[in-house]
Coordinates of C-alpha atoms and ligand atoms in Angstrom, one line a residue:
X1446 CA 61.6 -94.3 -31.8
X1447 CA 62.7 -91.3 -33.9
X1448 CA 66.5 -90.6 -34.0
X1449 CA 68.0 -88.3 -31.7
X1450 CA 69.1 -84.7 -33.1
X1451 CA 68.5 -82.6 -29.9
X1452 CA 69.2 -83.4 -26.2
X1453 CA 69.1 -81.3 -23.0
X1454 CA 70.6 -81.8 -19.4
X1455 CA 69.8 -80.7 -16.9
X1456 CA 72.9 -79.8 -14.1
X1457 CA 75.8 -78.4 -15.9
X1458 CA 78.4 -79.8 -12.9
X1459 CA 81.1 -82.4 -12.9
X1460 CA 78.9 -84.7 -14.6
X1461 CA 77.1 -83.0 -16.7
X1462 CA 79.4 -80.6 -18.1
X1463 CA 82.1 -83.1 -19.4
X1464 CA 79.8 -85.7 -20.7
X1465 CA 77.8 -83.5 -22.5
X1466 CA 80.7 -81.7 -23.8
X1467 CA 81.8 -85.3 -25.3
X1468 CA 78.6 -86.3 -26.7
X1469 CA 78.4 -82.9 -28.3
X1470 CA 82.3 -83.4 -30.3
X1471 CA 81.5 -86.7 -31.4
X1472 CA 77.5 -86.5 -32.6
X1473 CA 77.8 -83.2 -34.7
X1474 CA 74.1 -84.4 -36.0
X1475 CA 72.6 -83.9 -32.3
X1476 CA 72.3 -80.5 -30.5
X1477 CA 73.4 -80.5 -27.3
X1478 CA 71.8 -77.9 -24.5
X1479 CA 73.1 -77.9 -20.9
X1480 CA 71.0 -76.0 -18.2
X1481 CA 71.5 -75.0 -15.1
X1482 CA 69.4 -73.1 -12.3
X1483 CA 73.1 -71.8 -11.0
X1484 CA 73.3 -68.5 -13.4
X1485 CA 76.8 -68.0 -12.2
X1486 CA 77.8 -71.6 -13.3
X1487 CA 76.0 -71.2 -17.0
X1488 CA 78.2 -67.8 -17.3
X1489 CA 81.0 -69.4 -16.2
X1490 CA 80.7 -72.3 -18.8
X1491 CA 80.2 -69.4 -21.6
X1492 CA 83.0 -67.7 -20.6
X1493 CA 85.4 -66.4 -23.7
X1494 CA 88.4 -67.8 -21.9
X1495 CA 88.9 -71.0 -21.9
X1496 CA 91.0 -71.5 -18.9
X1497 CA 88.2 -69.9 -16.5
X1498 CA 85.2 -72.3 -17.1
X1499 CA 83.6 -74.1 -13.9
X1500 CA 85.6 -77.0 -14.0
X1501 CA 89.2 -77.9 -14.1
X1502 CA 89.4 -81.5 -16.4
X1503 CA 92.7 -81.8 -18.3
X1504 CA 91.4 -81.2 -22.2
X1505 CA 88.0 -80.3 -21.4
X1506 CA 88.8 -76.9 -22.4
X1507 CA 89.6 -77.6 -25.9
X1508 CA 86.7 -79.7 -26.7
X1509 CA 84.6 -77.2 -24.9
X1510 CA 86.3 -74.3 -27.0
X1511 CA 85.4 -77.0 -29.9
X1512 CA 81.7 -77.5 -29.6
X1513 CA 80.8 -74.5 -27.6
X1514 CA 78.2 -72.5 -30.0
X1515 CA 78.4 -75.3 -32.6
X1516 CA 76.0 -78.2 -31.4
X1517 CA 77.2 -77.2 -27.6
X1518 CA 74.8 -74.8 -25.7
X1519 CA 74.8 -73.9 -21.8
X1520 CA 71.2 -72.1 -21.2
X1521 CA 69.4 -71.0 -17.9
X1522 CA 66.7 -71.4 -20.3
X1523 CA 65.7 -74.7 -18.4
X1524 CA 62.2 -75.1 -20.3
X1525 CA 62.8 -74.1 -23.6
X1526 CA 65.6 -76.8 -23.9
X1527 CA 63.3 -79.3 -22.1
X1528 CA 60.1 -78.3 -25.0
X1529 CA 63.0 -78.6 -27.7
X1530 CA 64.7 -81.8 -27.1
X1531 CA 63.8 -85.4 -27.1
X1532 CA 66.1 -87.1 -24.9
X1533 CA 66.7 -85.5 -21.0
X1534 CA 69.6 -86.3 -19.2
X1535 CA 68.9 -85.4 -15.5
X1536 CA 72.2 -85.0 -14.1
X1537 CA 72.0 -82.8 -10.9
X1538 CA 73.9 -83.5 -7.6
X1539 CA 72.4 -86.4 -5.1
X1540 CA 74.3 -85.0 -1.8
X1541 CA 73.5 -87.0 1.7
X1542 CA 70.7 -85.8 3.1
X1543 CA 71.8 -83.8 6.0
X1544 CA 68.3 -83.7 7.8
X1545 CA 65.1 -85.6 8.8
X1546 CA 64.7 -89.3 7.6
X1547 CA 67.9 -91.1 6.4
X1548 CA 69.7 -87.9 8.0
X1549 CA 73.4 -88.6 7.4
X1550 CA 73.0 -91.8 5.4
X1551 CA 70.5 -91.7 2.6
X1552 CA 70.8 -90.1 -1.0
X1553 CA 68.8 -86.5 -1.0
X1554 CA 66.6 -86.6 -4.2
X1555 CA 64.9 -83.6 -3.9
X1556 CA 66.8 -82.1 -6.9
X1557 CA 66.2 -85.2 -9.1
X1558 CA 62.2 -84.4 -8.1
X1559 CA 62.5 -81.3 -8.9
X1560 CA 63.6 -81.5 -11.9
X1561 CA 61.5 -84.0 -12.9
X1562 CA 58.4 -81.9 -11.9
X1563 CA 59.8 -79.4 -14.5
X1564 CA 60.2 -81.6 -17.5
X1565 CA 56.5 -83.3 -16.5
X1566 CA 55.1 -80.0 -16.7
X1567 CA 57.1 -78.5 -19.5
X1568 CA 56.8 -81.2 -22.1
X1569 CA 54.4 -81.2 -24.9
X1570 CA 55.7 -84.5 -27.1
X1571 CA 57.1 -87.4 -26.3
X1572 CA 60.3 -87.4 -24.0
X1573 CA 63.0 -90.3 -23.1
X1574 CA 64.7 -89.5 -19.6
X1575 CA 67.6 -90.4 -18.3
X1576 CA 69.2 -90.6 -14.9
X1577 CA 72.5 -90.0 -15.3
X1578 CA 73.1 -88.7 -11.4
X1579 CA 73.8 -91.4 -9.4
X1580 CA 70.4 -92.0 -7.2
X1581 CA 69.2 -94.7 -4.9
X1582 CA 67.8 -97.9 -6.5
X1583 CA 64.3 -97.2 -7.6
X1584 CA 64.6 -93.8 -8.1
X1585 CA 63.1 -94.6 -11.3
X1586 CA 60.0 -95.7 -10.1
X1587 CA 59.7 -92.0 -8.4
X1588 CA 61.0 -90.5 -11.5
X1589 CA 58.3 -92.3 -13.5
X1590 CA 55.2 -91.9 -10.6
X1591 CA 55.8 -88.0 -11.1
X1592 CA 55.8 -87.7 -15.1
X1593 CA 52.9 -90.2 -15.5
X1594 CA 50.6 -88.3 -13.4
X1595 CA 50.6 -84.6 -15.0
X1596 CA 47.7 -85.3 -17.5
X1597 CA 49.6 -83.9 -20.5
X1598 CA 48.9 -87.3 -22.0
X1599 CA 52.8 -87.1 -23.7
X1600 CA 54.3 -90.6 -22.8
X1601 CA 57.7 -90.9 -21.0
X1602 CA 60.6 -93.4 -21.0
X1603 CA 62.7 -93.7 -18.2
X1604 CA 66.2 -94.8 -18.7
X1605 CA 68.8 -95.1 -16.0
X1606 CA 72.5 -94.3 -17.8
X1607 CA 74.9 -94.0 -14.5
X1608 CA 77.8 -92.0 -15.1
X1609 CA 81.8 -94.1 -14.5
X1610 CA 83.6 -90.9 -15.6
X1611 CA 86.0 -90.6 -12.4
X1612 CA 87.4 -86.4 -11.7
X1613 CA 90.8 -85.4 -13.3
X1614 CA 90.7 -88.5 -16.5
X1615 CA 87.0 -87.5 -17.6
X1616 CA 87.5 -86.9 -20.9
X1617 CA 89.7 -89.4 -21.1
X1618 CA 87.4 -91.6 -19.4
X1619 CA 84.3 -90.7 -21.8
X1620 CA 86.4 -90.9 -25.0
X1621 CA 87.7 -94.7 -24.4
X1622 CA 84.7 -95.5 -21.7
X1623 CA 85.2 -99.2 -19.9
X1624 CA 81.5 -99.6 -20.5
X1625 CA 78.6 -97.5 -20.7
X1626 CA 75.4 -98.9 -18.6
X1627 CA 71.5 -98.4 -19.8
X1628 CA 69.4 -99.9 -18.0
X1629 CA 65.9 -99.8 -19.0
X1630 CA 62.1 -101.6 -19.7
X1631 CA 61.3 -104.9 -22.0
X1632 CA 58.6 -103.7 -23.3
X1633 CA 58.6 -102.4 -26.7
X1634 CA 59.0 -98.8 -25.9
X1635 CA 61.5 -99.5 -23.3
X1636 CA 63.5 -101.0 -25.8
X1637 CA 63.4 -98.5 -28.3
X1638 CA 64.4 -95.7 -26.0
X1639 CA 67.5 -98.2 -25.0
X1640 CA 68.0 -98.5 -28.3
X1641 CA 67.9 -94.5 -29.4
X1642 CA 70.2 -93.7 -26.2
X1643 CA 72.9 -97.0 -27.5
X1644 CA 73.1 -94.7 -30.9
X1645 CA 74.5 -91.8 -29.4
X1646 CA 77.2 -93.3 -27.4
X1647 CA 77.7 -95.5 -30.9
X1648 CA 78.8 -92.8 -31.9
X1649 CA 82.3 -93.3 -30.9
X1650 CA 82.1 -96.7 -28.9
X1651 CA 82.3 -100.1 -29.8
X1652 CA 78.9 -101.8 -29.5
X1653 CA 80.0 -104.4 -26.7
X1654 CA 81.0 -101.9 -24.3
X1655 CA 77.2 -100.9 -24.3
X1656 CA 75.7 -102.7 -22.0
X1657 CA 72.0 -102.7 -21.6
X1658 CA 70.1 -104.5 -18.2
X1659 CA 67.1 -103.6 -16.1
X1660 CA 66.6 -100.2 -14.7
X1661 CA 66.8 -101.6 -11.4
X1662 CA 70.2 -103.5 -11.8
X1663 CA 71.4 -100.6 -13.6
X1664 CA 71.1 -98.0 -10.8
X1665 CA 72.5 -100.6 -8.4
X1666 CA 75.5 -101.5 -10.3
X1667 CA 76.5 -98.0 -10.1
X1668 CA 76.2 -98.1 -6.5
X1669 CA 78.4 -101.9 -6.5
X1670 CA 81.2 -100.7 -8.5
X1671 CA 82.0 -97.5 -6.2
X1672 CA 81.5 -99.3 -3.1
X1673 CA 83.9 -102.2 -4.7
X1674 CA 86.7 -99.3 -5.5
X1675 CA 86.3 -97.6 -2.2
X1676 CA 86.7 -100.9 -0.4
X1677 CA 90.0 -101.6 -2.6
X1678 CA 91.5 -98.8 -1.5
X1679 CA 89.6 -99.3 2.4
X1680 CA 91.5 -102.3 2.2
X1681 CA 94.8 -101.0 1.2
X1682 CA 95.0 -98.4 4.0
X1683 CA 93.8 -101.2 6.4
X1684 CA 96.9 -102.9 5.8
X1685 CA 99.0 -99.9 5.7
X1686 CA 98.4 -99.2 9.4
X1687 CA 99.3 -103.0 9.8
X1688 CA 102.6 -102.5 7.6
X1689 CA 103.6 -99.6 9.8
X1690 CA 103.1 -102.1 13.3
X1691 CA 105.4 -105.0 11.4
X1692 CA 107.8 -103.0 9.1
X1693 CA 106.5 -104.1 6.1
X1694 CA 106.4 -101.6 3.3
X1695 CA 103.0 -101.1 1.7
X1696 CA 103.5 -100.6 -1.6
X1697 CA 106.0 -104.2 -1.8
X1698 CA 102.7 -105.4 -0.3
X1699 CA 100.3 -103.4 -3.2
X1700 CA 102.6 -104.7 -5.8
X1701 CA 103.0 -108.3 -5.0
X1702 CA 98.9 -108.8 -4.5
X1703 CA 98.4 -106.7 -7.6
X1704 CA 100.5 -109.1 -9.8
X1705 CA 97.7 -111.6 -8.7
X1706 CA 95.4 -111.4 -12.2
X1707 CA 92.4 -112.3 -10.1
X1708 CA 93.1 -109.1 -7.6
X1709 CA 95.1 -106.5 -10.7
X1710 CA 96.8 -103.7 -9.8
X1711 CA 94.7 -101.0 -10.2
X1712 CA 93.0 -98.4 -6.9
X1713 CA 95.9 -100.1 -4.6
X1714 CA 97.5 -97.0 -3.5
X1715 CA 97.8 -96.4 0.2
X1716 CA 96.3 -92.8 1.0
X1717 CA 95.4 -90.8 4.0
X1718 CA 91.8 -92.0 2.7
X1719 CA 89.9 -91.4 -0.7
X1720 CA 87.2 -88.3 -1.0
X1721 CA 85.1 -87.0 -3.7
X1722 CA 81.7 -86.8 -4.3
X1723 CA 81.2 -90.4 -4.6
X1724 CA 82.5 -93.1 -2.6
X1725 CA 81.4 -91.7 0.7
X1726 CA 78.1 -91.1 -0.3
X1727 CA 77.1 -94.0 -2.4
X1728 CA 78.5 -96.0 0.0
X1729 CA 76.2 -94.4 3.0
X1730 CA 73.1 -94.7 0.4
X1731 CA 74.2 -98.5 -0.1
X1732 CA 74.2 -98.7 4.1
X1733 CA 71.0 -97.1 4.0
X1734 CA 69.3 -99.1 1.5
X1735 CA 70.2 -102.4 3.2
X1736 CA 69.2 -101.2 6.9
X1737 CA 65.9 -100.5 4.6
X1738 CA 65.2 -103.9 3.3
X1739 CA 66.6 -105.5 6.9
X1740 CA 69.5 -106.8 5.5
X1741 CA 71.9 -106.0 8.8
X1742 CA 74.8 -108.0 8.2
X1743 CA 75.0 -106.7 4.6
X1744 CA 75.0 -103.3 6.0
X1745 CA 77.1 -103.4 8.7
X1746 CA 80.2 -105.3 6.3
X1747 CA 79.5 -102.1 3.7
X1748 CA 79.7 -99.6 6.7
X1749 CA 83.1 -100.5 7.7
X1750 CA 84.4 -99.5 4.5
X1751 CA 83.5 -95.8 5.9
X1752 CA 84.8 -96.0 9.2
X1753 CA 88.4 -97.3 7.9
X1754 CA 88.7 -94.6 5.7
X1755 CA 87.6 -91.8 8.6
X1756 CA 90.3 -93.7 10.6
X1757 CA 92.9 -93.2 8.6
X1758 CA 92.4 -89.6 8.2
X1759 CA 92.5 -89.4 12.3
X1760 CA 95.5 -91.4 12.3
X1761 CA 97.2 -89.0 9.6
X1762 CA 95.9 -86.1 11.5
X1763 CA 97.3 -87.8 14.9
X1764 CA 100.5 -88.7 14.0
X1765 CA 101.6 -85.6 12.9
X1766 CA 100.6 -84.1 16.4
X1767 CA 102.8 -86.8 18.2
X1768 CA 105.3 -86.7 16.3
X1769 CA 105.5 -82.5 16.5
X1770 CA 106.3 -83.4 20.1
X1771 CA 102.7 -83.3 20.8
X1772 CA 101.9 -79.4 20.3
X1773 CA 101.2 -78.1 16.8
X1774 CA 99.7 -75.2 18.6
X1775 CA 100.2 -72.1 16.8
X1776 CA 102.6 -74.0 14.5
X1777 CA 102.6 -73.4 11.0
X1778 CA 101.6 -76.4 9.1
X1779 CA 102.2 -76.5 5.1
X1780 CA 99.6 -78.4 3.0
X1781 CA 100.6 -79.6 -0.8
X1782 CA 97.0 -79.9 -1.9
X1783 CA 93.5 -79.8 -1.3
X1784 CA 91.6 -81.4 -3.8
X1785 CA 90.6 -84.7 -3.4
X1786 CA 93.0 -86.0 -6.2
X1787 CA 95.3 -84.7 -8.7
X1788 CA 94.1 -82.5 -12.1
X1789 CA 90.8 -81.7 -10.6
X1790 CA 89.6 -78.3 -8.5
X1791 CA 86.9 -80.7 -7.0
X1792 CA 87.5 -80.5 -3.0
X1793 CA 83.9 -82.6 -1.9
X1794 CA 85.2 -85.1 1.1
X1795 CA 89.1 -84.2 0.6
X1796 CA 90.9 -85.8 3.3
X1797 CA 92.7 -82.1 3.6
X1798 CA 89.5 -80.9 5.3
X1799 CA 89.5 -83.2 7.6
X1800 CA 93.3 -83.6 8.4
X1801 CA 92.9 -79.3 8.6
X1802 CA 89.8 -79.6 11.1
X1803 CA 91.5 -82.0 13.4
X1804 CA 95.0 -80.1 13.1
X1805 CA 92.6 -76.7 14.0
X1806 CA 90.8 -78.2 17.3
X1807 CA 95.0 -78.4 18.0
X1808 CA 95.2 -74.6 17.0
X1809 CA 98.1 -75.3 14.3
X1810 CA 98.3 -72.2 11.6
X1811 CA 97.5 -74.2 8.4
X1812 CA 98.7 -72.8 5.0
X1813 CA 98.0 -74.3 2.0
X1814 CA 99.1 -74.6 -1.6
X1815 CA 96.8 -75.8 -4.0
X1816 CA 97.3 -75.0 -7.7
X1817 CA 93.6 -75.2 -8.6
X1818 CA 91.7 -74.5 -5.5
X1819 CA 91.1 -71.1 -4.1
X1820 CA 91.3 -69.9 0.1
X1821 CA 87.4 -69.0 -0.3
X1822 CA 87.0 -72.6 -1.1
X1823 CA 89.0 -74.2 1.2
X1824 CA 87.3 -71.8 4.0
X1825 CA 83.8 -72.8 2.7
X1826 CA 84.6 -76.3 3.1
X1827 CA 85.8 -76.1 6.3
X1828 CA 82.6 -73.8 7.2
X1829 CA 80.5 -77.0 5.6
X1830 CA 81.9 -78.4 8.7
X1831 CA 80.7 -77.0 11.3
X1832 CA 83.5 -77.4 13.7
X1833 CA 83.5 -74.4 15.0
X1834 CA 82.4 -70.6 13.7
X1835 CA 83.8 -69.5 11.1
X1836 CA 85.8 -67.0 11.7
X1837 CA 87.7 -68.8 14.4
X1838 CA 88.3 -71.4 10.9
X1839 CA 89.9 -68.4 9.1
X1840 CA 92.4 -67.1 11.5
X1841 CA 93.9 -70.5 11.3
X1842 CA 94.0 -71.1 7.6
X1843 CA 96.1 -69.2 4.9
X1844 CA 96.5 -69.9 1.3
X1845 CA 98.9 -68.4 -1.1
X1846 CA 99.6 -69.2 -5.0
X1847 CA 103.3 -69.7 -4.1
X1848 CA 104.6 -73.1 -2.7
X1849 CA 107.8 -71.4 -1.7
X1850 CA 105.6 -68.8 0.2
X1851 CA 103.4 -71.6 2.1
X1852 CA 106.2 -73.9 2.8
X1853 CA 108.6 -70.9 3.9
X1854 CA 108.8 -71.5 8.3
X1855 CA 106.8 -74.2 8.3
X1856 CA 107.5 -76.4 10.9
X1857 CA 106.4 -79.5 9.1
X1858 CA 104.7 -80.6 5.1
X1859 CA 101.7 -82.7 4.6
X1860 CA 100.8 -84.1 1.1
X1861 CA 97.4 -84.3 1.0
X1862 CA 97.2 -84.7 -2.9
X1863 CA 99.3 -86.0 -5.5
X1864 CA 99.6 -83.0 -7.9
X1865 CA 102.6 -83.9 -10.1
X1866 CA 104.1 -80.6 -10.0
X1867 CA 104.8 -81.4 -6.2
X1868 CA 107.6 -83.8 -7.3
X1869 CA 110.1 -81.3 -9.2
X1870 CA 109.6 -78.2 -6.1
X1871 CA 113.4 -77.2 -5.0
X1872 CA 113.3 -79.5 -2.4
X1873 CA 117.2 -78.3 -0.8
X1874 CA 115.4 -74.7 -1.2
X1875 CA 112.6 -75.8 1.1
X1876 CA 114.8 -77.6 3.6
X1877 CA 116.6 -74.6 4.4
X1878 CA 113.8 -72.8 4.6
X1879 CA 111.9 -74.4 7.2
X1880 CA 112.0 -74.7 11.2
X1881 CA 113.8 -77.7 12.4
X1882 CA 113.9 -80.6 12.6
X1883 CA 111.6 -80.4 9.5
X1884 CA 108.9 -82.9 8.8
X1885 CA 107.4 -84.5 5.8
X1886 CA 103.9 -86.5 6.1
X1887 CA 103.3 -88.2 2.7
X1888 CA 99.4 -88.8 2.4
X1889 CA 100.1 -89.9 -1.0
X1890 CA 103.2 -91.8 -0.7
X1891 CA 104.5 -89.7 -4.2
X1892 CA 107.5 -88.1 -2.5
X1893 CA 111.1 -89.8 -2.8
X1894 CA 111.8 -90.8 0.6
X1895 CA 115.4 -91.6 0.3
X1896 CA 116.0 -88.4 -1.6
X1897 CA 114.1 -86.2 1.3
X1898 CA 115.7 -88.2 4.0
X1899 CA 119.4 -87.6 2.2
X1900 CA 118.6 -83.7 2.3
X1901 CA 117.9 -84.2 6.3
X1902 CA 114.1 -84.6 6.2
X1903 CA 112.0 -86.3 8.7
X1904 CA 109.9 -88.3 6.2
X1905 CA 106.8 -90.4 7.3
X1906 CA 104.8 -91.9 4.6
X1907 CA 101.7 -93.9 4.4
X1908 CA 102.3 -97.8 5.3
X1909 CA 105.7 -98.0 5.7
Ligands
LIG2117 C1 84.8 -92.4 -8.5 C2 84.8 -93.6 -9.5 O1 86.1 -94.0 -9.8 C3 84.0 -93.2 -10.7 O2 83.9 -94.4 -11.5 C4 82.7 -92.7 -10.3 O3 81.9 -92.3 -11.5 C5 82.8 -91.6 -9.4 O4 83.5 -91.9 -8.3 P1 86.3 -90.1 -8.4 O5 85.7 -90.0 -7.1 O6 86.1 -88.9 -9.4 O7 85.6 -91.3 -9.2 O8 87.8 -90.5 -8.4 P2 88.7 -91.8 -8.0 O9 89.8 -91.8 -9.0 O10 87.8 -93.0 -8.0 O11 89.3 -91.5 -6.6 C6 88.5 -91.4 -5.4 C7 89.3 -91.2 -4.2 O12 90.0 -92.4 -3.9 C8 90.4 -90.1 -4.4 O13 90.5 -89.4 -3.2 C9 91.7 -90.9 -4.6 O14 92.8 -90.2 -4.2 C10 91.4 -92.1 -3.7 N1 92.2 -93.3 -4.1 C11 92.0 -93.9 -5.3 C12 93.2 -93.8 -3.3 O15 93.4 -93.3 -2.2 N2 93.9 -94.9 -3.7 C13 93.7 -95.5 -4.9 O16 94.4 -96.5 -5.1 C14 92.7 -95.0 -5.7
LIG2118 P1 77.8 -83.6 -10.0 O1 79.2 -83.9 -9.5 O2 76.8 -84.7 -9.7 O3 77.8 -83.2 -11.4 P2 77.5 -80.8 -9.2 O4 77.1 -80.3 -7.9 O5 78.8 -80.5 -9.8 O6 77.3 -82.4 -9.1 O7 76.4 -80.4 -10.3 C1 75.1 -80.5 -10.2 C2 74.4 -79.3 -10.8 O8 73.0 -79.5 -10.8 C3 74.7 -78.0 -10.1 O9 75.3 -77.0 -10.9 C4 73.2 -77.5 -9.7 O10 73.1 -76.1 -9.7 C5 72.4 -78.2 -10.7 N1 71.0 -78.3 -10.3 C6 70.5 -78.8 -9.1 N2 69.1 -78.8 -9.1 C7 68.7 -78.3 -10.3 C8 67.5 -78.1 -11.0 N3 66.3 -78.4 -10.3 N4 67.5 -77.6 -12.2 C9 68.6 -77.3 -12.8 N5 69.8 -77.5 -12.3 C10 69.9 -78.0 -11.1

């Protein structure tokens, strides 16, 4: 296999963007082309200012502002970069399928198809491609079926190089990478295209933390490991709601299990429920893939990881009704935050939408204040929905780009994400500006309660 000087990928999202953005600073020798059928996206990326591209990722900017024009292209030019480079990553967006088959459950592939239709058609020489969306197991063997029936007689490797990069640390994440996973065939060939993708992330990585296995155990593992965070922090929130019943505090509870070296502290934070693109839908693809093979119990344990998190959410949302003395109706609710976590402007499964839906069917006025997400967002997510129409959505959110502004007469505060900066607002200033009594709901448990409850808050946290 020749070495790799030029590589294209295809999806130029919260996947593709950052990783290709690291593999372009670290392997000046390779040319790296990201393409995207979204031409608003693609401008966005090639924006002059730094601080406007797609994608909010602390120090993605810089290394963008790096590479960008050097070895770092973002194209519309789908096909030329596919004729041009040898290695493909195929990194568009796997959403669940919200129709027909699997409705609700299974991974939709159609982008991954379509894509690959493109490169099978496009290509002229001999192409190594990689999955690097995450995709149901044997997605491969689709992937493969397509590109070795087009006739063009150019042969095609099929690697499967799952992405670990979690939102708001991805650089940091890609720079210092756990492991990298390539899974891929024994035959000869399928061990040289291992081999040429292991070089590029050699570039910067120890060898050991390049792991190589079998396509098939390589899609699943990507599957495993979310499911296995999601259902630390399912199982966290599970024994918040048990914490709150017997007065024991949650995070005593997180800290003393996490000291356990065999359990380690790490995704044991209480929350009104994780989101993102991820969890929720590997998870359901997991569920899916099990009922497929008849595997019932297996599904079934996997499933409840899903339905504690939607509980929690409900019992958020729920709470804060009874404790409003059951009305919220026309009552103007503050939200810190609506992105999913911290230091991204990623809001795919937020727990705010959710919390904001339920808090809506009770007609509360929500406002919220969100450093990196915009009311066009928030409104389109809620739209996504389908509660209700849209319009009745808007006339009960509000968003403004001061906290002061949002939290001004609000009758009560939820935290739906942890944004540092939420720690050093004027709290006194914000107590005196609210109705009374004035109520604080932690979804993150990052607030000081004692402090809050010394200024005369009403604090309820998560678990405790
Ligand atoms: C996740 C995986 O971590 C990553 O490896 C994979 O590539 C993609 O999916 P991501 O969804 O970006 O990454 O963020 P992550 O940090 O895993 O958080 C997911 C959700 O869980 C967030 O809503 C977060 O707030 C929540 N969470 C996480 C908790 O509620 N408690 C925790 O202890 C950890
Ligand atoms: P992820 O979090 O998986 O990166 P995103 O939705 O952020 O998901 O990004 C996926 C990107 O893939 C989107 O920008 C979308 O326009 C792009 N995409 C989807 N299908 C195709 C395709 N057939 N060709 C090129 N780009 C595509």
């Amino acid at each position: 296999m020749k070495k790799i000087s030029k590589i294209c990928c295809i999806g130029a999202g919260y996947v593709g963007g950052p990783t290709m953005a690291v593999i372009a600073a670290k392997c000046p020798d390779i040319t790296v082309t990201v393409v995207d059928i979204n031409e608003q996206r693609i401008a966005a990326w090639n924006t002059e200012k730094l601080d406007q591209l797609p994608i909010y990722e602390p120090g993605l900017a810089e290394i963008v502002g790096e590479a960008r024009g050097k070895n770092l292209f973002f194209s519309t030019d789908i096909e030329r970069a596919i004729d041009e480079a040898q290695l493909i990553f195929i990194s568009v967006n796997t959403p669940t399928k919200t129709y027909g088959i699997g409705k609700g459950m299974a991974a939709n592939i159609r982008y991954i198809e379509s894509c690959t239709r493109t490169i099978a058609r496009v290509a002229k020489d001999d192409k190594i491609v990689v999955e690097k969306s995450t995709v149901p197991v044997r997605t491969a063997a689709t992937v493969k079926a397509i590109l070795e029936h087009t006739g063009n007689q150019v042969k095609f490797n099929v690697l499967s190089n799952p992405e670990f990069l979690a939102e708001g640390t991805a650089v940091r994440d890609l720079l210092n990478a756990d492991r990298v996973l390539i899974g891929g065939d024994s035959d000869p060939d399928g061990q040289a295209a291992i081999a040429a993708l292991v070089d590029v992330y050699a570039h910067w990585l120890p060898r050991e933390r390049i792991l190589t296995t079998n396509v098939w155990s390589s899609e699943l593992s990507k599957l495993a490991a979310n499911a296995f965070l999601a259902q630390r922090v399912s199982s966290i929130n599970a024994m918040s709601e048990l914490c709150e019943a017997t007065n024991a505090d949650v995070r005593e509870v997180a800290r003393a299990i996490g000291m356990d070296s065999r359990i380690g502290a790490k995704f044991l934070q209480a929350s009104v429920g994780f989101g993102g693109s991820c969890f929720q839908k590997d998870i359901l693809n997991l569920v899916y893939i099990a009922r497929h093979y008849g595997l019932r119990e297996v599904a079934d344990y996997w499933e409840q990881v899903i339905r504690i998190n939607a509980h929690q959410r409900e019992r958020f949302a729920k709470r804060m009704v009874t404790s409003l003395f059951n009305n919220v109706s026309d009552k103007k609710i503050a939200f810190l935050g609506w992105a999913f976590k911290k230091d991204t402007n990623d809001t795919r499964e937020s727990s705010a939408i959710y919390v904001a839906d339920f808090l809506i069917r009770e007609r509360a006025q929500i406002h919220v204040y969100d450093p990196k997400v915009s009311l066009d967002q928030m409104r389109q997510d809620l739209r996504e929905l389908g509660s209700r129409p849209a319009d009745v959505n808007d006339q009960h959110l509000f968003a403004s780009s001061d906290p002061y502004e949002v939290l001004n007469g609000a009758h009560a505060i939820a935290v739906m994400t942890e944004w540092d900066e939420f720690k050093t607002l004027d709290w006194p200033r914000i107590h005196k500006d609210m109705e009374k009594p004035p109520f604080v709901f932690d979804g993150r448990n990052v607030l000081e309660r004692r402090e809050l409850e010394a200024i005369g808050f009403q604090y309820s946290g998560i678990g405790a």
